[in-house]
Structure formats: C-alpha cells, structure tokens
PDB file of C-alpha atoms and ligand atoms in Angstrom:
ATOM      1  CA  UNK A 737      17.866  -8.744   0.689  1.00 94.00           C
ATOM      2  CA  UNK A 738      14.373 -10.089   0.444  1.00 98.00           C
ATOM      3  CA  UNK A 739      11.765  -7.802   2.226  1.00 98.00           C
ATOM      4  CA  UNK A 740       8.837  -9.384   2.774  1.00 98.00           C
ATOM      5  CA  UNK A 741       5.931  -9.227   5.501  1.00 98.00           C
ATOM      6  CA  UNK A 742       2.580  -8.850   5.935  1.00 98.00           C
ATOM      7  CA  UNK A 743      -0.086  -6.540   7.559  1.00 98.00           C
ATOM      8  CA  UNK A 744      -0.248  -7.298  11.325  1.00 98.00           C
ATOM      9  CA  UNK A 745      -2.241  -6.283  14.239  1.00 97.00           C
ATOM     10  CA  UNK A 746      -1.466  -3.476  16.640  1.00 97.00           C
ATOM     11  CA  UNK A 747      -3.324  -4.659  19.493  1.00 96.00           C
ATOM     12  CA  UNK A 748      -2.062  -5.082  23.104  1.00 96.00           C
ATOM     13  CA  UNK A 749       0.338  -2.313  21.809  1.00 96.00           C
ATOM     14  CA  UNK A 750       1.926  -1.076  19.077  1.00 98.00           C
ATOM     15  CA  UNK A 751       5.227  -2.701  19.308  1.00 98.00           C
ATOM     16  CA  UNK A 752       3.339  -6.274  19.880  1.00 98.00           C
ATOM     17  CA  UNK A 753       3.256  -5.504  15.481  1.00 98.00           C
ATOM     18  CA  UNK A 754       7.028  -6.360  15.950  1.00 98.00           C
ATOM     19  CA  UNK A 755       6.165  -9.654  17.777  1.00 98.00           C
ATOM     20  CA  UNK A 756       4.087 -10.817  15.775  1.00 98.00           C
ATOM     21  CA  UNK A 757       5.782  -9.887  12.290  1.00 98.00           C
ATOM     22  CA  UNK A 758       8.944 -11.985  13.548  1.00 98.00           C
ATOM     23  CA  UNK A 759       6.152 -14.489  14.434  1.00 98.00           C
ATOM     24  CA  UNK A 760       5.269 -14.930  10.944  1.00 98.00           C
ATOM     25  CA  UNK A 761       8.594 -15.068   9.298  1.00 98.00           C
ATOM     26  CA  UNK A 762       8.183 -11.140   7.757  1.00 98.00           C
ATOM     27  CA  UNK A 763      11.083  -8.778   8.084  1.00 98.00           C
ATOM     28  CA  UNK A 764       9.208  -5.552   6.988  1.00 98.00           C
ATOM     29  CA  UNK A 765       5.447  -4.597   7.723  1.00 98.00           C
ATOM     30  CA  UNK A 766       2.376  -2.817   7.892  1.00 98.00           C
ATOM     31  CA  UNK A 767       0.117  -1.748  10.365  1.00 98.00           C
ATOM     32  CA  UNK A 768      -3.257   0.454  10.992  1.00 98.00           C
ATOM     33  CA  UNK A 769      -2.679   3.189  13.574  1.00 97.00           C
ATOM     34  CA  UNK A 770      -6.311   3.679  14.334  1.00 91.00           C
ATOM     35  CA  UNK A 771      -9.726   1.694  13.821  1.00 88.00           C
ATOM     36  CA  UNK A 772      -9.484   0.885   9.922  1.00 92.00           C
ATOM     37  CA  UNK A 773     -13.287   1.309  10.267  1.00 92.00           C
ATOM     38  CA  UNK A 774     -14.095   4.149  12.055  1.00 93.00           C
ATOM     39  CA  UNK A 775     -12.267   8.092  12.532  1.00 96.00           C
ATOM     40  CA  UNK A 776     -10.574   7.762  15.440  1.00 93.00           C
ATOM     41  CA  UNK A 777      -6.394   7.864  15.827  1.00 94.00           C
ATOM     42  CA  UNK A 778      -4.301   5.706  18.432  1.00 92.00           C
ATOM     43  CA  UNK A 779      -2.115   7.998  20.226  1.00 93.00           C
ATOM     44  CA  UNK A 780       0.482   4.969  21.910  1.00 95.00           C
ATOM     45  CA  UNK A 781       2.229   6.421  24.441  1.00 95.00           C
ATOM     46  CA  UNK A 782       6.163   7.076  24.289  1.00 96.00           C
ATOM     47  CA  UNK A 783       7.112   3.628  25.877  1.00 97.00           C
ATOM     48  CA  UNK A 784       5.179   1.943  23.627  1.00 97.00           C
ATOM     49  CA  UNK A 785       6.746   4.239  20.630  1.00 98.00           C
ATOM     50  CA  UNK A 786      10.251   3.866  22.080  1.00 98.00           C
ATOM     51  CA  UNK A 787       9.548  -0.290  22.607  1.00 98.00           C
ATOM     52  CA  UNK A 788       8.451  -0.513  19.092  1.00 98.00           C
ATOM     53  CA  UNK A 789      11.170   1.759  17.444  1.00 98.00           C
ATOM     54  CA  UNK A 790      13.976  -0.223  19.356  1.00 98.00           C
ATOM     55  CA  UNK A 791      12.488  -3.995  18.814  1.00 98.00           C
ATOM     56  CA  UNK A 792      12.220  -2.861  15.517  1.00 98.00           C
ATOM     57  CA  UNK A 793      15.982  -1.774  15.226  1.00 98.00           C
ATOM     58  CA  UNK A 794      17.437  -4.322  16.984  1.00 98.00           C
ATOM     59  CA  UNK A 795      15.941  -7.285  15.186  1.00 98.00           C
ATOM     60  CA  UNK A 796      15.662  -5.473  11.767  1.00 98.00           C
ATOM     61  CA  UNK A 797      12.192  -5.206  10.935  1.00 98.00           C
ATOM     62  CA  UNK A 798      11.762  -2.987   8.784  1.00 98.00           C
ATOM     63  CA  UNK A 799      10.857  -1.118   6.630  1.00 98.00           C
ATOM     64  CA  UNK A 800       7.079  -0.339   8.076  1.00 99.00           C
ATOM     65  CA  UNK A 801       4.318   1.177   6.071  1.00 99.00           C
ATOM     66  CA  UNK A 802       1.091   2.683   8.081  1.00 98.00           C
ATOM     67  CA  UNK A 803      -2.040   2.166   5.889  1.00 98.00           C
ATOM     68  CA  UNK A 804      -4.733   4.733   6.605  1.00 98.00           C
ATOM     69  CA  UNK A 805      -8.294   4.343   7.844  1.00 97.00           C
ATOM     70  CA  UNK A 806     -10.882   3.233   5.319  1.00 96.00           C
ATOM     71  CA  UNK A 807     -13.305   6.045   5.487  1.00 97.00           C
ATOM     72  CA  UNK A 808     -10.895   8.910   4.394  1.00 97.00           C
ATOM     73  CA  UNK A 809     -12.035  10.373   1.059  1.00 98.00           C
ATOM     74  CA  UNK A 810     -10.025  13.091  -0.090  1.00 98.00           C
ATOM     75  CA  UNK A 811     -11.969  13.531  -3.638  1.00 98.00           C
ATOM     76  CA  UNK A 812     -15.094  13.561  -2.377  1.00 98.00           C
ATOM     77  CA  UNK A 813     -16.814  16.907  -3.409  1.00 98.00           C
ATOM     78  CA  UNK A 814     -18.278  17.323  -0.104  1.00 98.00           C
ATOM     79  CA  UNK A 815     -16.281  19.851   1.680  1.00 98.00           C
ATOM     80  CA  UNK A 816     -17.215  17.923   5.247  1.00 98.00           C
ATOM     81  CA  UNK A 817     -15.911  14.672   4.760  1.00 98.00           C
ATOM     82  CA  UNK A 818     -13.277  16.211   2.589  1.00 98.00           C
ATOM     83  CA  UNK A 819     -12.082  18.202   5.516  1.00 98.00           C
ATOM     84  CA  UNK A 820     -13.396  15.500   8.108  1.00 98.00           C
ATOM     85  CA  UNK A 821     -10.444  12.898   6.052  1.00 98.00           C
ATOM     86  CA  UNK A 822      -7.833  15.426   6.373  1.00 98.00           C
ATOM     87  CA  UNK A 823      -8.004  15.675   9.569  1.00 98.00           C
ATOM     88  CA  UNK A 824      -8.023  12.064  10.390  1.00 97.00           C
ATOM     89  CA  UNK A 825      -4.802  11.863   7.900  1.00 98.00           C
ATOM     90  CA  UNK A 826      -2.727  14.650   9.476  1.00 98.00           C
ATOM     91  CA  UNK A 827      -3.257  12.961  12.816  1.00 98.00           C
ATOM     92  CA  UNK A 828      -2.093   9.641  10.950  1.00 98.00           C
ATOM     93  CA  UNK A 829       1.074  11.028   9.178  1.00 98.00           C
ATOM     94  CA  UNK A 830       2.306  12.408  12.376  1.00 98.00           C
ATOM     95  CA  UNK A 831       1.902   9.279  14.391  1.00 98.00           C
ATOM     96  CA  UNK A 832       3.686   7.562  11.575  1.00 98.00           C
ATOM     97  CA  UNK A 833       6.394  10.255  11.943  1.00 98.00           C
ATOM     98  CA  UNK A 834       6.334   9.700  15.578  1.00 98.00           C
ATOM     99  CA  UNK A 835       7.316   6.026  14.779  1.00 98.00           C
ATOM    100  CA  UNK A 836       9.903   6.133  13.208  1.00 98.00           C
ATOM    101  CA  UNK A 837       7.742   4.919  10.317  1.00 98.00           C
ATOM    102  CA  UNK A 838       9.271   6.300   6.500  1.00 98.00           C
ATOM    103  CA  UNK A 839       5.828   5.330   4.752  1.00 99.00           C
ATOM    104  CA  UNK A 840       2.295   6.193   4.919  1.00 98.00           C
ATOM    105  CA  UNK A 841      -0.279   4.398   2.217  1.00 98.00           C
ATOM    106  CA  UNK A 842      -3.900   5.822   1.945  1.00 98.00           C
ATOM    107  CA  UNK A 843      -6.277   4.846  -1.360  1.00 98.00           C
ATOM    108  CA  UNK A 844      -7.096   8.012  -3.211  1.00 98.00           C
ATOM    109  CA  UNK A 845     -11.040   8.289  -3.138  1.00 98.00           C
ATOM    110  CA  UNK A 846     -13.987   8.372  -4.935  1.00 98.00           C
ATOM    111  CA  UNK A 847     -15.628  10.746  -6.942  1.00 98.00           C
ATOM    112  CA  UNK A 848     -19.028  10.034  -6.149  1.00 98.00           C
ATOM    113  CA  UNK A 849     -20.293  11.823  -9.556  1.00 98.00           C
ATOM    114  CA  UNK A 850     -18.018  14.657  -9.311  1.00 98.00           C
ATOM    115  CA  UNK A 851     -16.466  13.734 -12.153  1.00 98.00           C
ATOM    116  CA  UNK A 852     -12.941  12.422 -13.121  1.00 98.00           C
ATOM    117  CA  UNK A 853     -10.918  15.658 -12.969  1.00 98.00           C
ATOM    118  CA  UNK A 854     -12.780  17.537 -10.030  1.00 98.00           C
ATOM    119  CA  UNK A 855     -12.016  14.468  -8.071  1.00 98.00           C
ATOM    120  CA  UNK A 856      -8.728  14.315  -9.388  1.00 98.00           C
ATOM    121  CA  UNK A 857      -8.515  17.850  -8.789  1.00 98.00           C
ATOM    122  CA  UNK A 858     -10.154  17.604  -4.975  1.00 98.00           C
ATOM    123  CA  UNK A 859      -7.292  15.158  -3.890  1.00 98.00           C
ATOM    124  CA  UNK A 860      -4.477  16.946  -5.345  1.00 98.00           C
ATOM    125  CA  UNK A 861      -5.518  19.962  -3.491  1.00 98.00           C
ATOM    126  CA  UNK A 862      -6.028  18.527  -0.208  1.00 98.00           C
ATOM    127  CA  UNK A 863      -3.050  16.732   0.009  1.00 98.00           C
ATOM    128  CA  UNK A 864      -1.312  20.299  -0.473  1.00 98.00           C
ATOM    129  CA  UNK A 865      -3.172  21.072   2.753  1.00 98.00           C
ATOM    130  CA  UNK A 866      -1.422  18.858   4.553  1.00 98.00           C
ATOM    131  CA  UNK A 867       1.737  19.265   6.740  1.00 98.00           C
ATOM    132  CA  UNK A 868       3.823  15.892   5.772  1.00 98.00           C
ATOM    133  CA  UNK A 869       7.054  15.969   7.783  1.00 98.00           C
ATOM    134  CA  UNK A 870      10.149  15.498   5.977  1.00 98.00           C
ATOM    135  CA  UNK A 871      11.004  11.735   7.227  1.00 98.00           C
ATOM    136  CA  UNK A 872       7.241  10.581   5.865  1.00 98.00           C
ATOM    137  CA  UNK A 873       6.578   9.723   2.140  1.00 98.00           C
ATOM    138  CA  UNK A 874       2.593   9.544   1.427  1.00 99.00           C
ATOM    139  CA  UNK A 875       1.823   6.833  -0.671  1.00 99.00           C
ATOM    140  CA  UNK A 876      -1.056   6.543  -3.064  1.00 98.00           C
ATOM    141  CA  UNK A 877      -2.448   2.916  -3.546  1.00 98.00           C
ATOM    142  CA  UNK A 878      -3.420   1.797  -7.002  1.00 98.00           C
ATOM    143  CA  UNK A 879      -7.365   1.116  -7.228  1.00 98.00           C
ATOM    144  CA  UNK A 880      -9.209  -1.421  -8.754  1.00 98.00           C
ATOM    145  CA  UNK A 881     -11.562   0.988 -10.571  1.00 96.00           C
ATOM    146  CA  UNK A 882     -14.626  -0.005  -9.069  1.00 96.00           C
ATOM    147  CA  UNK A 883     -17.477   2.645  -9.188  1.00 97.00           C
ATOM    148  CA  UNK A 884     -16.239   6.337  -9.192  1.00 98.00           C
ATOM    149  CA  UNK A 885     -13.067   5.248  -7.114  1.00 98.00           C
ATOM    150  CA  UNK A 886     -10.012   6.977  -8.917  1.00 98.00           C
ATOM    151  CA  UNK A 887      -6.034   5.463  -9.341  1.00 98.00           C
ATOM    152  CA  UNK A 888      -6.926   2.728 -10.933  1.00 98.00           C
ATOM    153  CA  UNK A 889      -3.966   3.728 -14.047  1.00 98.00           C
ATOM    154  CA  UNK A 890      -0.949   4.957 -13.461  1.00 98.00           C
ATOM    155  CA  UNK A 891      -1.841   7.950 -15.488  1.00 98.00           C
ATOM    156  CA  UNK A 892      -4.403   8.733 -12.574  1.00 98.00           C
ATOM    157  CA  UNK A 893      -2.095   8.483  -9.947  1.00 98.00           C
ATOM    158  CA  UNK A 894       0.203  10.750 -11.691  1.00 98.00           C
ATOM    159  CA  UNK A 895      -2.073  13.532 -12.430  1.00 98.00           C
ATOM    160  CA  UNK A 896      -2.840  13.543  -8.798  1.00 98.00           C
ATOM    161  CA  UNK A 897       0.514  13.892  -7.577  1.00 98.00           C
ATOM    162  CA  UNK A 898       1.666  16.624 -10.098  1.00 98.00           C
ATOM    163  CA  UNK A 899      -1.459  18.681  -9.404  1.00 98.00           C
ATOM    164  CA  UNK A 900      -0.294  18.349  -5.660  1.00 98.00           C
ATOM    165  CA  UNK A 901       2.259  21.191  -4.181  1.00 98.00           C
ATOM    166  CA  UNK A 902       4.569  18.484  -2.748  1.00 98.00           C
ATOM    167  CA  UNK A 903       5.208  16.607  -6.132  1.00 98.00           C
ATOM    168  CA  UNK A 904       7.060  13.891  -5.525  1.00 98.00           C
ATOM    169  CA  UNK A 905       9.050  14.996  -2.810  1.00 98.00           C
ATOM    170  CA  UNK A 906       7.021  14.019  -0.199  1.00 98.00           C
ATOM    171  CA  UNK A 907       4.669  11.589  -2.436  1.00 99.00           C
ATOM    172  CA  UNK A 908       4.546   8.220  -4.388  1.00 98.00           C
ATOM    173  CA  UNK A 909       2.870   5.195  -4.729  1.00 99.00           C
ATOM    174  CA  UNK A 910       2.419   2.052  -3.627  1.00 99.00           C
ATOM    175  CA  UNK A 911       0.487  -0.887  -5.802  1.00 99.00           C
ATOM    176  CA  UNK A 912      -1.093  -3.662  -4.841  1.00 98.00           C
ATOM    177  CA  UNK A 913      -0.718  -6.753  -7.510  1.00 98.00           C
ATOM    178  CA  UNK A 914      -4.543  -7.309  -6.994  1.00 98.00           C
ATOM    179  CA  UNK A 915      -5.761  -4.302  -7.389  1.00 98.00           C
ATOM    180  CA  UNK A 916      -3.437  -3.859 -10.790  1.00 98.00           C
ATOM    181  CA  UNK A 917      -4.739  -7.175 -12.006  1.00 98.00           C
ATOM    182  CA  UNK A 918      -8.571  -6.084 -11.516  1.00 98.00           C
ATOM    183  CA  UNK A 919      -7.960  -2.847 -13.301  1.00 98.00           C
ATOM    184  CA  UNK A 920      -6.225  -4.690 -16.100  1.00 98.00           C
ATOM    185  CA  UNK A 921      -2.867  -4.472 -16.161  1.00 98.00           C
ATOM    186  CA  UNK A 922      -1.689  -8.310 -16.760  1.00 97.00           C
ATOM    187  CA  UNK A 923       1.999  -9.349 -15.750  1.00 98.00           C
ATOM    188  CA  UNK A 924       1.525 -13.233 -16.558  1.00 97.00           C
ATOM    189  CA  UNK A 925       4.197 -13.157 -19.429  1.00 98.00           C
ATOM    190  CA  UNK A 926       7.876 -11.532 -19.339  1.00 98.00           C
ATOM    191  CA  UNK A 927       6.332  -9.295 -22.503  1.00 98.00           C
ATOM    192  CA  UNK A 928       3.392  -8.263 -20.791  1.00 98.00           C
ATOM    193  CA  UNK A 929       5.242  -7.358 -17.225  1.00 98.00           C
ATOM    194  CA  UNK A 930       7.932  -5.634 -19.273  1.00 98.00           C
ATOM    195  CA  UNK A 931       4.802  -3.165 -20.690  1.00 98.00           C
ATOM    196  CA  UNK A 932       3.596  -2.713 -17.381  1.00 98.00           C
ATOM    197  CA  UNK A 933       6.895  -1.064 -15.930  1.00 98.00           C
ATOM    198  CA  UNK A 934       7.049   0.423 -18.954  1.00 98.00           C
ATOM    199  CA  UNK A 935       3.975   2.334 -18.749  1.00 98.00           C
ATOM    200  CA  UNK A 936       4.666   2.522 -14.999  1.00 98.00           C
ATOM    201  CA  UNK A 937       8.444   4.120 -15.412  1.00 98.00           C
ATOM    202  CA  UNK A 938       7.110   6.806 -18.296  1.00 98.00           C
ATOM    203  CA  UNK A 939       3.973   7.798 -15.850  1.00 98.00           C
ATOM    204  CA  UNK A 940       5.210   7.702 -12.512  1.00 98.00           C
ATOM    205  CA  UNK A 941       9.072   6.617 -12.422  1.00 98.00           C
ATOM    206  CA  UNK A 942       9.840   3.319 -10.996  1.00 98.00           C
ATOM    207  CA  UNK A 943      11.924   5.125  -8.261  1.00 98.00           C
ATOM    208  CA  UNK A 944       8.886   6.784  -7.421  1.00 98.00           C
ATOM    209  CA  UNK A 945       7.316   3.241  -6.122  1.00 99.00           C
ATOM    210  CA  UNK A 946       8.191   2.702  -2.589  1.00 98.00           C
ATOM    211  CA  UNK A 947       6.149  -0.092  -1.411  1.00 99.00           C
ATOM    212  CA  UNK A 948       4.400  -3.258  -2.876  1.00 99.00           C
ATOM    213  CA  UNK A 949       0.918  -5.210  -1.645  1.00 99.00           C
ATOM    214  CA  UNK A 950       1.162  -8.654  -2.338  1.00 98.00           C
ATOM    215  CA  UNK A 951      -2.261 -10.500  -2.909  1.00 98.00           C
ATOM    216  CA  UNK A 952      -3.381 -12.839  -5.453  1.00 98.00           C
ATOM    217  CA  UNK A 953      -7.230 -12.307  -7.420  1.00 98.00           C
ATOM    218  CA  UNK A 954     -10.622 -14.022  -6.503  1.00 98.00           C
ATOM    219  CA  UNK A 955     -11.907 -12.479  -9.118  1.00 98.00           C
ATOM    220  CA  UNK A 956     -11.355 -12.289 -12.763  1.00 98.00           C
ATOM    221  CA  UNK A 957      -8.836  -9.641 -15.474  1.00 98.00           C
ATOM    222  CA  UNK A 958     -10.252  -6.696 -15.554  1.00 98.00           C
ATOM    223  CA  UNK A 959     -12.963  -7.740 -13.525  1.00 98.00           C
ATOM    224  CA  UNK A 960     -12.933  -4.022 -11.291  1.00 98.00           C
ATOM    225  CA  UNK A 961     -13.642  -6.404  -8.063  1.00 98.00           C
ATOM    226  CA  UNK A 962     -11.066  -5.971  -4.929  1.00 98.00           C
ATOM    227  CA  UNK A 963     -11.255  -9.417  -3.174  1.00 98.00           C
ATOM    228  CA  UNK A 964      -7.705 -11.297  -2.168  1.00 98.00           C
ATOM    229  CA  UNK A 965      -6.928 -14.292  -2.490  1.00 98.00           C
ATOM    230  CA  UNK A 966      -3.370 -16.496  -0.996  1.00 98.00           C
ATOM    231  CA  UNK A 967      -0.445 -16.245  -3.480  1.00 98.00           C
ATOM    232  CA  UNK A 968      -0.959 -18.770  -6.225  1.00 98.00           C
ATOM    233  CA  UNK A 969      -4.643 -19.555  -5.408  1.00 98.00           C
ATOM    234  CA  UNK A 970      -6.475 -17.154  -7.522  1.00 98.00           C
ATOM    235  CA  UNK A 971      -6.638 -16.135 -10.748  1.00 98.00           C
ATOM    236  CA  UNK A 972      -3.388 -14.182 -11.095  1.00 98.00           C
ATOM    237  CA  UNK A 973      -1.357 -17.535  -9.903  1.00 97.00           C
ATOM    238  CA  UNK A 974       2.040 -18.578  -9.024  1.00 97.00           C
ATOM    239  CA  UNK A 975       3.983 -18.635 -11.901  1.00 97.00           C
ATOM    240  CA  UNK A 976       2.843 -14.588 -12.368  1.00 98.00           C
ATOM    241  CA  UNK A 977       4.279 -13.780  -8.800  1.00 98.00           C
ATOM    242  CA  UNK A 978       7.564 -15.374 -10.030  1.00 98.00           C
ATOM    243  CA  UNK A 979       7.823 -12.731 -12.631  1.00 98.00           C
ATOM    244  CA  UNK A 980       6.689  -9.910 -10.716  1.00 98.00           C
ATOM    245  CA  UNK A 981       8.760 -10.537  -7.302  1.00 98.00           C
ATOM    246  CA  UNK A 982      12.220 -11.341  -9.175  1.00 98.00           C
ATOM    247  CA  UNK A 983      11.980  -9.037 -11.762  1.00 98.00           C
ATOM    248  CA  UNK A 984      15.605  -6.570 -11.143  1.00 98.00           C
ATOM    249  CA  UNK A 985      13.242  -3.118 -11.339  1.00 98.00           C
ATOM    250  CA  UNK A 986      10.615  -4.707  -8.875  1.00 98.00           C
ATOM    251  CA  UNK A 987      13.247  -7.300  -6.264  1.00 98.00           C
ATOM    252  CA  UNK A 988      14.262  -4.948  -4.212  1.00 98.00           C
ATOM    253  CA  UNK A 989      11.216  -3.272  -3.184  1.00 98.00           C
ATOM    254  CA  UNK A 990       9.401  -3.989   0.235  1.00 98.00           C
ATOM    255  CA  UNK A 991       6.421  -6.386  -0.398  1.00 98.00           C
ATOM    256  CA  UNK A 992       3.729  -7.401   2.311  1.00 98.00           C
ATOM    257  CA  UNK A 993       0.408  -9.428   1.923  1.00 98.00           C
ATOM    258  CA  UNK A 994      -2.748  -8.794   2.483  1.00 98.00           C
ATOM    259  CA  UNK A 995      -4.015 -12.038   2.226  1.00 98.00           C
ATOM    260  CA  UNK A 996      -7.343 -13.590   3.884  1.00 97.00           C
ATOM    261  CA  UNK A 997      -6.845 -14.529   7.418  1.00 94.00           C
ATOM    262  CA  UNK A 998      -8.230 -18.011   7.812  1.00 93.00           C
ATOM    263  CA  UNK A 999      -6.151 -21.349   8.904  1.00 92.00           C
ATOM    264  CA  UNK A1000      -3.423 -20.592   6.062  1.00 94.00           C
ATOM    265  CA  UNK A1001      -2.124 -17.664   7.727  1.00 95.00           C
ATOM    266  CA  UNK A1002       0.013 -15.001   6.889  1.00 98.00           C
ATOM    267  CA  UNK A1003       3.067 -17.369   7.235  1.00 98.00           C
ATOM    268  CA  UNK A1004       1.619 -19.401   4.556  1.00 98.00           C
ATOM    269  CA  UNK A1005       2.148 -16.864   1.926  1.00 98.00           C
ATOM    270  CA  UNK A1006       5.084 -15.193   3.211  1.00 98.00           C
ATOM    271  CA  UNK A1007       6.575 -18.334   2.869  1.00 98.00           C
ATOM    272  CA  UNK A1008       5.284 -19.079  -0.705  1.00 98.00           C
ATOM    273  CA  UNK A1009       6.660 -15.788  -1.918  1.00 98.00           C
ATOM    274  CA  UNK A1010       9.856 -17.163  -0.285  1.00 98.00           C
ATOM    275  CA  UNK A1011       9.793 -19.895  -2.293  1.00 98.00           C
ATOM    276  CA  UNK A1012       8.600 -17.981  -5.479  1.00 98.00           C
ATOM    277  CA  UNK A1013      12.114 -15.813  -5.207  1.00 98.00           C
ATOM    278  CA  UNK A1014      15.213 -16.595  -7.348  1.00 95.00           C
TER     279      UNK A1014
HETATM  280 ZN1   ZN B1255      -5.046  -0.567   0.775  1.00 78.73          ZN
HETATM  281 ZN1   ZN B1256      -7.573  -4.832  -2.012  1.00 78.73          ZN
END
C-alpha cells in the first residue's frame, strides 16, 4: 500500500493533524509537537492523546513521524545549548511515545568550527544520554551540507549512529529527496539511483531507513542550498520522483512532503506523487 502524506498542523489540538491529513488525501503524516521555532514542548492532554490515537486507528492514518524543533543542536561544542537541545528532545521523544507515535526525526547539527569528528563525536554522545523508549525509533535527517551542518553523506550519518550506545536499535534515518539532491547524490537515471542505494545499503542498510521527505529542488545539484520546491517543479523533476517512489527497495516506505504552502497545497503534490506511482 501507498503511504503517502504530508506535514500538517497541530493546532486547535493534536488530533485536528488527523483531520486535516484525511483532508488532504495523506494516509500517513508528520507533525511538530512544540513551536518548530522556539524551546518549548506541547504537553496535549490525555483526551486529546486518546482522540488522536483512536481517529488515527480507526481511519488508518498512519504511520506518524514527529519532527523536532529547529533550534536543537546536538553537535554544537557548547555544553549549554548542547544540554539545553537534549532536554528539549527528551521531552519530545516522550510525547511522541505518549502518542502512539513509532518515529521521531531531528537534523543532526552543526559544528560551528568544532570540527568534523568532535561534532560527529558531540552528537553520538548525546544521543547516548538520552532515554528513548522502546516503541520510539530516532531518526536522523540527511543534510544538505550547508556551512558546518553535518549528515549530509550517508557515511556521516553512519558514523554518528555507531559512535552512539543505542546503535541501531533505537536509531535510523530518514532522507529527504531535497536535501540528498543538494548534497549531490543524483537519482535522475535507473544507473545513478541504483548507486545511490547502493552506497546507502553498504553505509547504513536500507532496512535501517524508516521514513522518506518528499520535496522537489529550487536550487541547483550539489548546490548545498535547502529550499523546496512542489514535486516536478524544480530542478530534481518528475520523471526523477518516478524512479525514486517505485523503485521495490524504496515503494514501500512512508513518504510525506514538505512542500511550500501557497495556493497548490499539500493535496497538490500528494496527488502528483499519486500519479507518479506504478
Ligand atoms: Zn527536517
Ligand atoms: Zn529541507
């Protein structure tokens, strides 16, 4: 089955997400928890986490994905906001836990001149620190390499998780076709997806991807610039999305966009991806 959605509001409640998923014509999802802007963690209250578990059940939407707040920096090198984002992330995980929620996605940081291994090194160890319950899987997100950020390869991403004391038991990734496409890895052509997996399978395992981000390029290959675009419109294009969507490693993965909200809409594009599948 085709699992497809996009990342929808929480506000008025956070089983209104459910609402307006079905709204849209999504059957899986993603949602903040908190401001995506700022430090501070909803805490719904159990109706509201008992109306959203159920809705979600019953109509089977699902599965969700909580991405974190924007400001959490676990390789930072200074110990405040290293210890400030771990916080805000245990608080995070737990609500997603509380949920009913399987998958938690959070981008791995920047080094800010720390250097490539102490940052590497600074994430790993923090994530230790944290107390992820046994029904959450934390999710790295793939980078597109701007400035000191780190995950932009897969060889990142893996270094971080192995260095961590969970491993892979409680941690994997999730990429974002955007993000992949501004840090150079190309998947226009069957040969050039195929390397891609490849590399992807050998670094990480492909059973160790949980989640995908949907989102087409406004900027260029390799360009290191994070700015989404609808499916088909940017650089990456339509016929690229056919590959990646249908391919047998990638189908049956849960995919939401991230596209811009203007007068396309989310339904837009989860309807375009619709299209795009075999
Ligand atoms: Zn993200
Ligand atoms: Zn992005």
């Amino acid at each position: 089955m085709f699992r497809v959605g996009a990342h929808v509001s929480i506000s008025g409640g956070v089983e209104k997400a459910v609402e307006r998923e079905m709204e849209i014509g999504g059957n899986c999802g993603q949602i903040f928890v908190g401001s995506p802007r700022g430090w501070a963690v909803g805490s719904p209250g159990s109706s509201s986490v008992e109306k959203f578990r159920k809705m979600s059940s019953q109509n089977g939407i699902g599965p969700w994905i909580v991405h974190s707040t924007y400001l959490i920096n676990l390789a930072t090198p200074k110990e405040d906001l290293g210890k400030k984002s771990k916080k805000a992330m245990q608080k995070e995980i737990d609500l997603t836990s509380r949920l009913g929620i399987p998958y938690y996605v959070f981008h791995p940081g920047a080094h800010t001149g720390a250097g490539i291994e102490t940052g590497i090194n600074n994430i790993s160890k923090r994530l230790s620190g944290l107390d992820i319950p046994d029904d959450v899987k934390v999710l790295l997100e793939n980078t597109a390499g701007k400035g000191t950020t780190l995950g932009k390869t897969f060889s990142e991403l893996r270094r971080i998780i192995e260095g961590s004391d969970y491993g892979y038991r409680s941690l994997g990734v999730c990429l974002d076709t955007c993000h992949m496409y501004a840090a150079g890895y190309g998947f226009g052509t069957e040969e050039s997806l195929r390397g891609l997996l490849d590399e992807l399978d050998d670094e990480i395992g492909i059973e160790n991807l949980h989640y995908l981000h949907i989102n087409d390029s406004k900027y260029s290959f390799s360009s290191q610039k994070d700015e989404h675009e609808h499916i088909g419109e940017g650089k990456i294009g339509e016929e690229s999305f056919r590959l990646f969507i249908n391919h047998s490693k990638l189908r049956n993965k849960p995919m939401v966009v991230e596209t811009p909200v203007d007068e396309k809409g989310f339904r837009w594009n989860i309807k375009k991806l619709k299209e795009l599948r075999n």
